[in-house]
XYZ file of C-alpha atoms in Angstrom:
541
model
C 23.628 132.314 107.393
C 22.978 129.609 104.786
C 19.350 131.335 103.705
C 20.991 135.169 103.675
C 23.719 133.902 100.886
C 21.047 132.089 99.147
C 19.385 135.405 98.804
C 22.343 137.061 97.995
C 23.557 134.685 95.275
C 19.903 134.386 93.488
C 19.570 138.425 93.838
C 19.438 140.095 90.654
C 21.824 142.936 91.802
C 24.494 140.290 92.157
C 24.424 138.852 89.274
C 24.270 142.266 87.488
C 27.826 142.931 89.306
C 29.395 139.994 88.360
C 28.183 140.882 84.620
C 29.220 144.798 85.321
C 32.332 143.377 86.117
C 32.909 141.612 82.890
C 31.606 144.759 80.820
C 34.078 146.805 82.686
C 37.537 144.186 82.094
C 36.446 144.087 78.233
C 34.820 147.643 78.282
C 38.018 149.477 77.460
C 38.688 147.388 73.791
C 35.389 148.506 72.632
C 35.980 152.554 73.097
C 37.857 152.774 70.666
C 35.293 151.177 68.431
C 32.321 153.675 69.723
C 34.715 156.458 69.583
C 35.608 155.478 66.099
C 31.879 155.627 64.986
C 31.164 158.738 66.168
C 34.393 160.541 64.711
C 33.121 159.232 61.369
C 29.576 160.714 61.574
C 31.245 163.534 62.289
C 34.053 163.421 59.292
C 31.435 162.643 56.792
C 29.014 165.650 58.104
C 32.656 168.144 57.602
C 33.332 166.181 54.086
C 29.649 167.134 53.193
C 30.172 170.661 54.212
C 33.248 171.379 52.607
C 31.659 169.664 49.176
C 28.750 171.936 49.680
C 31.811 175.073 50.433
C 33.507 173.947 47.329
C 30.265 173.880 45.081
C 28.477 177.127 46.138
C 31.906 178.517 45.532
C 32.172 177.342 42.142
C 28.571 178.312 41.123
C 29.599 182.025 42.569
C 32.300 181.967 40.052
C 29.827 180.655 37.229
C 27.293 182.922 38.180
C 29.813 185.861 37.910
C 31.115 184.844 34.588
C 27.595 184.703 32.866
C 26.714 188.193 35.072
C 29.309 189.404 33.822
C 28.712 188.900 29.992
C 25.359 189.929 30.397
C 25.859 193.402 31.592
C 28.655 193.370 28.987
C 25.848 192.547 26.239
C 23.076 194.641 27.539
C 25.417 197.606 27.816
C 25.981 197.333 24.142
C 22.505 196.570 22.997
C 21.846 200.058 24.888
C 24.738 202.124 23.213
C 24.585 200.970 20.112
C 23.819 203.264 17.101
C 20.482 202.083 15.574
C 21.348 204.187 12.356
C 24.307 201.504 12.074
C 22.155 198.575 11.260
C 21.249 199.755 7.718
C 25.604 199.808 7.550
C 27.205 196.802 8.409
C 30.733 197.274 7.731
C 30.402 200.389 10.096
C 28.494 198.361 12.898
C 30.872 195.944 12.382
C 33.373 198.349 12.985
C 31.922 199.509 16.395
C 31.769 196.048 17.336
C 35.040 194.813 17.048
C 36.500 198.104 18.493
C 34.810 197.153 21.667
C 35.278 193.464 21.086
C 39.076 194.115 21.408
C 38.933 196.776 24.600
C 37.518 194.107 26.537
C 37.607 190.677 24.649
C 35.149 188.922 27.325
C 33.247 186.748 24.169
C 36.064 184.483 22.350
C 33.953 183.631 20.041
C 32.744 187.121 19.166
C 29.368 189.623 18.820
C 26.809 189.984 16.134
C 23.904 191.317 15.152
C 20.705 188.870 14.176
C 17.801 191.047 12.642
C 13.989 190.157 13.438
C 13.741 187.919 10.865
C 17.074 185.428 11.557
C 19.423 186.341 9.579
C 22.906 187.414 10.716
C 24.075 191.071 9.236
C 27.669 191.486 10.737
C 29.587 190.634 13.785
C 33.170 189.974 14.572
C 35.348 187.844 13.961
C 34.253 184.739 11.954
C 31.846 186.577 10.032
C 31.698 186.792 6.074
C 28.678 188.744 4.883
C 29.032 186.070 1.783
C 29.679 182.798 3.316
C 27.068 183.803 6.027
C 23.261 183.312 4.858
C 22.183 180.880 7.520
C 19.013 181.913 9.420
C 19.282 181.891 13.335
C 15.405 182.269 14.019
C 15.108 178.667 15.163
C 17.898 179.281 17.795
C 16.445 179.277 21.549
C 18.831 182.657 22.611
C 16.895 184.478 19.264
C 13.458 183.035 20.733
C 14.283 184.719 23.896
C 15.899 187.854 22.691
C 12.774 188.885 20.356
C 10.352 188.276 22.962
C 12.201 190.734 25.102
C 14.424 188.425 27.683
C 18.185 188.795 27.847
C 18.872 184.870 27.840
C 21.435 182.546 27.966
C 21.463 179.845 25.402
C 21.755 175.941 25.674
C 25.267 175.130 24.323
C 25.548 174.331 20.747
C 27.988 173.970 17.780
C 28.618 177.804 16.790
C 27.390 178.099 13.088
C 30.547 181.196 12.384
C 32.993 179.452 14.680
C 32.333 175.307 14.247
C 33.295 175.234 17.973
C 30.798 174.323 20.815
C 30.052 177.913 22.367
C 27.509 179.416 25.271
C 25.342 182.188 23.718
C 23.941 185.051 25.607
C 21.071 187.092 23.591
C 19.468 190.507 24.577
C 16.468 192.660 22.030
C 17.927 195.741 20.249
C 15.111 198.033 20.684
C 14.526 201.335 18.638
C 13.616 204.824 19.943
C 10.216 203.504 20.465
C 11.508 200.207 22.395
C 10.063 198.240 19.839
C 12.364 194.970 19.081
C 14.283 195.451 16.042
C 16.668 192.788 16.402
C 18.879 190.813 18.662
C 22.703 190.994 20.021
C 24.312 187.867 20.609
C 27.721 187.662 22.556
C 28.891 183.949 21.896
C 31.762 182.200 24.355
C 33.684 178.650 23.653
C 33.058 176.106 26.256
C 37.173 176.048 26.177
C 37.377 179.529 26.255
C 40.230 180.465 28.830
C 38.321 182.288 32.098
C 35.460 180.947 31.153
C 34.396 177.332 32.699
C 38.283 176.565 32.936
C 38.256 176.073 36.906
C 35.334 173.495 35.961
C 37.090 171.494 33.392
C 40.489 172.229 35.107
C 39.994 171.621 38.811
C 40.242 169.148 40.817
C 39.179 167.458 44.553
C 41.829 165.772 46.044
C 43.604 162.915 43.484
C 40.345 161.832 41.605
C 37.333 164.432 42.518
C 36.667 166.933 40.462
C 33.469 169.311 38.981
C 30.212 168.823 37.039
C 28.853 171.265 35.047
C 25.028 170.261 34.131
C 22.012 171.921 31.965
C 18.769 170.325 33.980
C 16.488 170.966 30.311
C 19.228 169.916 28.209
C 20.850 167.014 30.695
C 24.284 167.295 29.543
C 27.616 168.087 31.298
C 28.336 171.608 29.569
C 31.930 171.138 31.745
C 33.175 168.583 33.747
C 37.173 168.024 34.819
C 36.694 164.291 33.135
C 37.025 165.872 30.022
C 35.147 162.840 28.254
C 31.556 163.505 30.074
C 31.467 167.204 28.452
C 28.164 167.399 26.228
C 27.480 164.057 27.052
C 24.386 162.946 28.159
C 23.573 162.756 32.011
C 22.130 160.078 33.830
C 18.295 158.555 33.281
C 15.825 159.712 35.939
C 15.723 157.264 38.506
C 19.401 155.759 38.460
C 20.764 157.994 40.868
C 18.212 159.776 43.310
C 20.507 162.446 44.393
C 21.343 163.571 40.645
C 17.329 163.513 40.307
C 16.749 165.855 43.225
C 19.302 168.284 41.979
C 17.861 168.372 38.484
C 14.367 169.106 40.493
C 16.275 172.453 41.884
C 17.043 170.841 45.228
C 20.277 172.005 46.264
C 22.113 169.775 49.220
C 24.753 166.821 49.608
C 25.210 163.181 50.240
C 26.803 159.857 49.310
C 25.760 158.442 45.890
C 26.965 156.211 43.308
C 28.532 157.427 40.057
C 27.670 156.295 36.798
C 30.671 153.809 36.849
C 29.556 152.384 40.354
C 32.017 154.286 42.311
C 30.672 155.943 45.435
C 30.927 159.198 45.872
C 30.563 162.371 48.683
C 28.883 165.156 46.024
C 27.149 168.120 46.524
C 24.788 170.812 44.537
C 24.347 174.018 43.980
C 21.877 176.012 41.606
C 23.701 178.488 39.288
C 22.038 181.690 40.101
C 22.035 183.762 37.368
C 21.075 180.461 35.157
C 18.547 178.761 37.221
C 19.263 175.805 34.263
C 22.259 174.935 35.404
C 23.448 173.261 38.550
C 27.583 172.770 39.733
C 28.010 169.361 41.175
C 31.661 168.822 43.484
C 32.459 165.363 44.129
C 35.053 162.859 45.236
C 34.836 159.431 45.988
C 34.382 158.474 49.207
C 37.500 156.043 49.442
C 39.498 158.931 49.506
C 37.602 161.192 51.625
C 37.337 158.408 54.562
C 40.837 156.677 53.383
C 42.165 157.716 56.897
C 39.116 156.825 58.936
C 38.943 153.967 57.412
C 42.500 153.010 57.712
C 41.738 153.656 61.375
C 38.908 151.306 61.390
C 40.229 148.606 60.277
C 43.111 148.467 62.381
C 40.722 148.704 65.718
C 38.412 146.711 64.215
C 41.204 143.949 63.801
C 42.400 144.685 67.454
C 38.446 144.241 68.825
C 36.477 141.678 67.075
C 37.981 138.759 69.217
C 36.885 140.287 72.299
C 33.760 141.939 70.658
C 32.600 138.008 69.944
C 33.721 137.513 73.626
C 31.473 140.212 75.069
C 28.620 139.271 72.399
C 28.528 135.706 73.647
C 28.707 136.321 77.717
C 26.059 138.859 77.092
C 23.825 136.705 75.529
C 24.245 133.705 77.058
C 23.832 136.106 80.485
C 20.740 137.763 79.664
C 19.307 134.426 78.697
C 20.022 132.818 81.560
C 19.196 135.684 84.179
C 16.093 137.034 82.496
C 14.382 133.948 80.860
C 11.952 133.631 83.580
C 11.238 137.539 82.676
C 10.782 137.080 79.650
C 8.283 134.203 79.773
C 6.228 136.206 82.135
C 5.992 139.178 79.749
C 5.261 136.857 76.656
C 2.357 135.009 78.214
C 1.174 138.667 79.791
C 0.842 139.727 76.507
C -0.743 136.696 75.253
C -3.211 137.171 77.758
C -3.991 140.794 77.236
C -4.452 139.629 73.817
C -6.841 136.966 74.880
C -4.510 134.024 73.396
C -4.630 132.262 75.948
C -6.747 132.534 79.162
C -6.145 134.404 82.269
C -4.117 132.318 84.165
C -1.315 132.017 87.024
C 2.603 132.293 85.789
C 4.788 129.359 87.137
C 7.455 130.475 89.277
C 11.061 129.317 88.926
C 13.525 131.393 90.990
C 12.529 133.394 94.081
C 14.293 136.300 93.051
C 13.363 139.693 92.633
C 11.564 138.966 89.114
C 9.868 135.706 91.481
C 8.608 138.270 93.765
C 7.050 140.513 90.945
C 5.273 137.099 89.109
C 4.554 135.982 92.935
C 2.542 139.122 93.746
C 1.503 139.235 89.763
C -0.347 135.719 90.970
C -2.449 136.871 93.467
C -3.654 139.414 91.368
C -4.414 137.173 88.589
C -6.623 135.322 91.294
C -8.243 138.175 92.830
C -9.351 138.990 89.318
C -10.410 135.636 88.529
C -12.358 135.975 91.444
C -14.365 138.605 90.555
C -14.620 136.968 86.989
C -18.465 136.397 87.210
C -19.051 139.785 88.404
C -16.765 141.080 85.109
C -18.989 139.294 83.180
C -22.149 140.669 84.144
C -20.595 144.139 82.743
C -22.330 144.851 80.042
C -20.453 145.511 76.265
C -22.948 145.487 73.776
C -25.426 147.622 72.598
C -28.991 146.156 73.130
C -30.180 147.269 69.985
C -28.023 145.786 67.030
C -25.793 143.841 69.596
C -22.500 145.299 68.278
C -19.752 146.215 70.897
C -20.135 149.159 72.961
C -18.215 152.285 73.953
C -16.347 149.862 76.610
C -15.635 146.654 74.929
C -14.207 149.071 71.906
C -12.355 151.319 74.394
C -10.652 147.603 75.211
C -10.360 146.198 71.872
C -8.172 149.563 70.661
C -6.178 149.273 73.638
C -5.222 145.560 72.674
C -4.614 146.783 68.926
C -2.416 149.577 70.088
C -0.457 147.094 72.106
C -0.392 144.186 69.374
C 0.536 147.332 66.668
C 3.520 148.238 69.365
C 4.397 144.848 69.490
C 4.968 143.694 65.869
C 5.414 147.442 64.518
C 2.576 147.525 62.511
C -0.488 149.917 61.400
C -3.878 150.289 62.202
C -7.051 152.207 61.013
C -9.726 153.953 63.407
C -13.434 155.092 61.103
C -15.733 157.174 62.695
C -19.026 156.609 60.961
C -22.244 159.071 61.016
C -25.361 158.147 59.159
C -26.619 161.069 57.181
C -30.488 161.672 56.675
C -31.147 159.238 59.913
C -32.685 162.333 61.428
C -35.315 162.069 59.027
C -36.044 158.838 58.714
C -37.161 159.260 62.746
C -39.415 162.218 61.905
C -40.852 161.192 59.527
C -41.576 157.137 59.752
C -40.889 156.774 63.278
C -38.504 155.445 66.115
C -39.382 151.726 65.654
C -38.507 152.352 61.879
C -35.354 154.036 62.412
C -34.349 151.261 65.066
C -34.904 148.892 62.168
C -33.256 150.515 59.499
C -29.866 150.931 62.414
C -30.485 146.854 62.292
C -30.307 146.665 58.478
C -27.088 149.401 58.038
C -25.358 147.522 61.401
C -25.580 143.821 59.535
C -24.630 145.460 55.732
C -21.529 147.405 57.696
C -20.297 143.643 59.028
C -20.124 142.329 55.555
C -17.774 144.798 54.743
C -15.553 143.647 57.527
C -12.878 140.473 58.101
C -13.708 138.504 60.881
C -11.285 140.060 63.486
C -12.439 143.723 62.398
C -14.485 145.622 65.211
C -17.600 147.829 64.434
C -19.156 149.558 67.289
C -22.021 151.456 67.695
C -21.344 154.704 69.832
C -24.586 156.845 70.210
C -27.355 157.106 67.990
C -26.631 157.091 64.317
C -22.771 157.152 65.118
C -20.232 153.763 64.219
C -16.760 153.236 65.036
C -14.994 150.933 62.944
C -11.653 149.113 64.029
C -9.521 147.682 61.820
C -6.198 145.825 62.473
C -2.870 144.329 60.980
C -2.815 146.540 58.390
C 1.168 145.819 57.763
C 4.013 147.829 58.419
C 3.341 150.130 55.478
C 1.761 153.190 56.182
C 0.965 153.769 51.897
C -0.634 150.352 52.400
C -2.932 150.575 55.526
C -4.332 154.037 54.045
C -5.562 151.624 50.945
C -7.243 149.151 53.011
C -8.863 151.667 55.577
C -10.102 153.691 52.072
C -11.395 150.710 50.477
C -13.557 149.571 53.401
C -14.739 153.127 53.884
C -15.384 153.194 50.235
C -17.788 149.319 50.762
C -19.260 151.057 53.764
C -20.727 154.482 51.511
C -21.860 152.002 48.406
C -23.398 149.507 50.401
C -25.694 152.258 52.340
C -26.270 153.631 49.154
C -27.974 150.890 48.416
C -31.902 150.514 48.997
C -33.386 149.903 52.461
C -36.658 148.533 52.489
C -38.418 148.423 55.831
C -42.371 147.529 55.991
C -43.013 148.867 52.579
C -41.300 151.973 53.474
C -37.953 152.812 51.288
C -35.592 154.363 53.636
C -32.804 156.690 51.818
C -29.730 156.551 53.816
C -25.524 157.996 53.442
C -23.061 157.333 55.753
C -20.094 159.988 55.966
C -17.126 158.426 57.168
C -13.695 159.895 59.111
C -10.407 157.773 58.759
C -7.125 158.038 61.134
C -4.563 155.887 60.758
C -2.320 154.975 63.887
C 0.240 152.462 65.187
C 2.072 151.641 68.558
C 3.699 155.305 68.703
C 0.437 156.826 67.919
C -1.535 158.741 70.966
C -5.251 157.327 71.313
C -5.928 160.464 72.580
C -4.785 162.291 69.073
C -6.056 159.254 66.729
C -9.687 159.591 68.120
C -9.682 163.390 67.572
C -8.441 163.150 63.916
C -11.088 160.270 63.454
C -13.868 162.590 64.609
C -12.157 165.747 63.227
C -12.146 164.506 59.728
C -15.783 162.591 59.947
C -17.193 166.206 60.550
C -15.183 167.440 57.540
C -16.781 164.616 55.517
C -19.905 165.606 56.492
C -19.576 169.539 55.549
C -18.445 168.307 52.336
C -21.400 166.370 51.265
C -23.404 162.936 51.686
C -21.153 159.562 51.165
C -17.856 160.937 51.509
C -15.010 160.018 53.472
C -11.849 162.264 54.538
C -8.502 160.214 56.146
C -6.871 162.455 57.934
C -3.312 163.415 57.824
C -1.973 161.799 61.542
């Protein structure tokens, strides 16, 4: 009776009840708390949605306004009597008649010849007062070349007010350009950018109207960022994304340090211009995060409770488990030598290292007969296929381990071939001798290079960090040592002996298939070969 409660006190099972127990009495306090987490994921993925709703919306009604105005424009550069240009009061005439039956420019329409200047319009135009020359205008630019084209904003030269041109060619019976039409809106122009400067996202969000080549807000509802400048590439990587074209959402912070839930949205009609809707997120999350601080509040003494029993728990139950798997690994990674695992508790994780034993002494057993295997090539006494089938397991284990990268070159001598045929095996052994002893220098001391058939060289490296930019450096600069230091001249009983070496680079880690990294190796060793002698490829794992 004694030895069967023994067995079940030091059983794992038990213990795990009593500790299921525990998680269960505290289990309910920390729902709230998961629950809580996962409602906010969710919030912030229906805040970023209805940003990107809001925006896309907005551009739609930007996109109409400026289609709008240029149909408007185009249909007048179509209709409109070339004869009048040689009589401006009349064109001006025709103009403002259909200027006022459908006012869509405030700041009015006129007529730029080919070479600048302004010849009438309406209103603000004075045939007297008006001699400036408009050919240095980007909208004119556009217009003679052919492109209907809406203009950066700029201080009106008739009106003194900050307008939005939009340009399109008058062409003559022959469709040559003769001049240009240019409809010209105020950035305060009512239906114009008014829902920009005017609207508003909850209590403090609001609208950004931006020009990516200009990088100014051409509207904003913070009426003080308007033809201001935007941010500097590189403050705000959102804002820089959007000015590359990329439409989308996220969190970012603003220019005063506030974060904010914004999204983008390319103007259609003016692939220049991009809508931006954004409120902070205080006020987007203010009830979530109302909510979490009040469970938060209610949990943390019994989070600290559960965080301690845990803990202290799993440290206690499993410390003899976790020894065993640290000094495993050690071994695998030949740290330490193969050994037997002391034994504390004859529990279930006793019974594993207790069987785990008498393997360790069967194989120690058979040690001498392990030993007579044989893992290096005869010739240039490098590893073989075997030992480096073992030494890349170890790396892909040690890279699992400590999470970091490693780099697998498959080497093939080019011109070895010849070298056979023409000054013979023993030479060619020779020269394998020479290139085997020139690869090591290029090596640290804990690299492997193994020869794998004839001419062919695996190289091994490890530790490369946990950097993926910086293990593709290292792997490239010993491939690059490897090429110049064949390069170099092989002398072998008075014979010179013109070697390359093309080399094929794979970069891996713990999560990495052996399997897939050996293939890519090989894969792009071939492709280094097709291209040409001395190159090397790294392939894209």
């Amino acid at each position: 009776m004694k030895l069967y409660l023994s067995k079940i006190f030091s059983s794992m099972v038990t213990r795990f009840l009593f500790l299921a127990v525990i998680l269960v009495t505290v289990g309910t306090s920390i729902r709230y708390y998961v629950v809580q987490v996962h409602l906010r994921g969710e919030f912030e993925k229906i805040i970023q949605t209805q940003q990107i709703a809001l925006a896309k919306s907005m551009a739609l009604n930007i996109s109409y306004k400026i289609t709008e105005r240029k149909e408007f424009i185009n249909k007048l550069s179509s209709t409109i009597p070339i004869e009048l240009l040689n009589k401006p009061k009349e064109l001006s005439q025709w103009i403002k008649e259909r200027q006022e039956i459908y006012p869509i420019f405030s700041n009015g329409i006129y007529v730029i010849l080919s070479t600048g200047i302004i010849i009438t319009g309406y209103p603000y135009f004075n045939a007297e007062q008006n001699k400036n020359n408009f050919s240095d205008r980007d909208y004119f630019k556009a217009a003679i070349e052919g492109n209907t084209f809406v203009g950066k904003p700029t201080r009106g030269r008739l009106s003194n007010e900050f307008i939005i041109p939009i340009s399109t060619p008058i062409r003559d019976i022959k469709g040559n350009t003769i001049g240009i039409l240019v409809g010209a809106t105020a950035l305060s122009a009512s239906g114009f950018l008014d829902m920009i400067n005017d609207g508003k996202i909850g209590n403090t969000g609001g609208y950004l109207l931006i020009s990516k080549s200009e990088e100014i807000f051409i509207a904003a509802s913070k009426k003080e960022l308007i033809l201001k400048q935007t941010a500097k590439k590189g403050v705000n990587k959102l804002h820089d994304e959007a000015m590359k074209g990329i439409n989308g959402s996220g969190i970012t912070k603003n220019a005063q340090g506030v974060d904010e839930v914004v999204a983008f949205e390319t103007i259609r009609d003016v692939k220049n211009w991009f809508v931006v809707s954004r409120i902070p997120v205080k006020e987007a999350f203010e009830v979530m995060d109302n909510w979490s601080k009040l469970i938060i509040r209610s949990t943390i003494v019994s989070l600290l409770f559960i965080l301690i029993i845990i803990g202290l728990s799993f440290m206690y139950i499993f410390r003899q488990l976790f020894f065993a798997v640290k000094q495993t690994e050690r071994m695998l990674l030949e740290e330490i030598p193969l050994d037997t695992l002391p034994i504390k508790r004859m529990d279930e994780v006793g019974h594993l290292m207790t069987a785990f034993n008498k393997l360790i002494i069967m194989l120690k057993s058979n040690q001498e007969t392990l030993k007579g295997l044989a893992h290096h090539d005869n010739l240039t006494g490098l590893p073989n296929r075997l030992l480096l089938e073992d030494r890349l397991q170890l790396e892909f284990i040690r890279a699992d381990r400590n999470r970091t990268y490693f780099a697998l070159l498959y080497l093939d001598l080019d011109g070895f071939k010849l070298v056979n045929d023409s000054l013979g095996h023993d030479i060619g052994d020779k020269a394998l001798i020479e290139v085997t002893n020139r690869f090591r220098t290029c090596l640290r001391k804990n690299d492997t290079i193994a020869r794998v058939g004839g001419d062919e060289f695996v190289i091994l490296i490890g530790d490369l960090g946990n950097h993926l930019d910086e293990a593709e450096i290292i792997a490239c600069e010993v491939a690059r040592k490897c090429i110049n230091i064949v390069n170099e001249n092989i002398k072998i009983k008075g014979n010179d002996v013109n070697l390359g070496v093309s080399i094929g680079i794979a970069i891996g880690n713990g999560q990495t298939p052996l399997d897939y990294l050996r293939k890519k190796a090989d894969i792009a060793m071939y492709e280094a070969k097709n291209s040409g002698r001395g190159k090397y490829i790294i392939s894209s794992t």
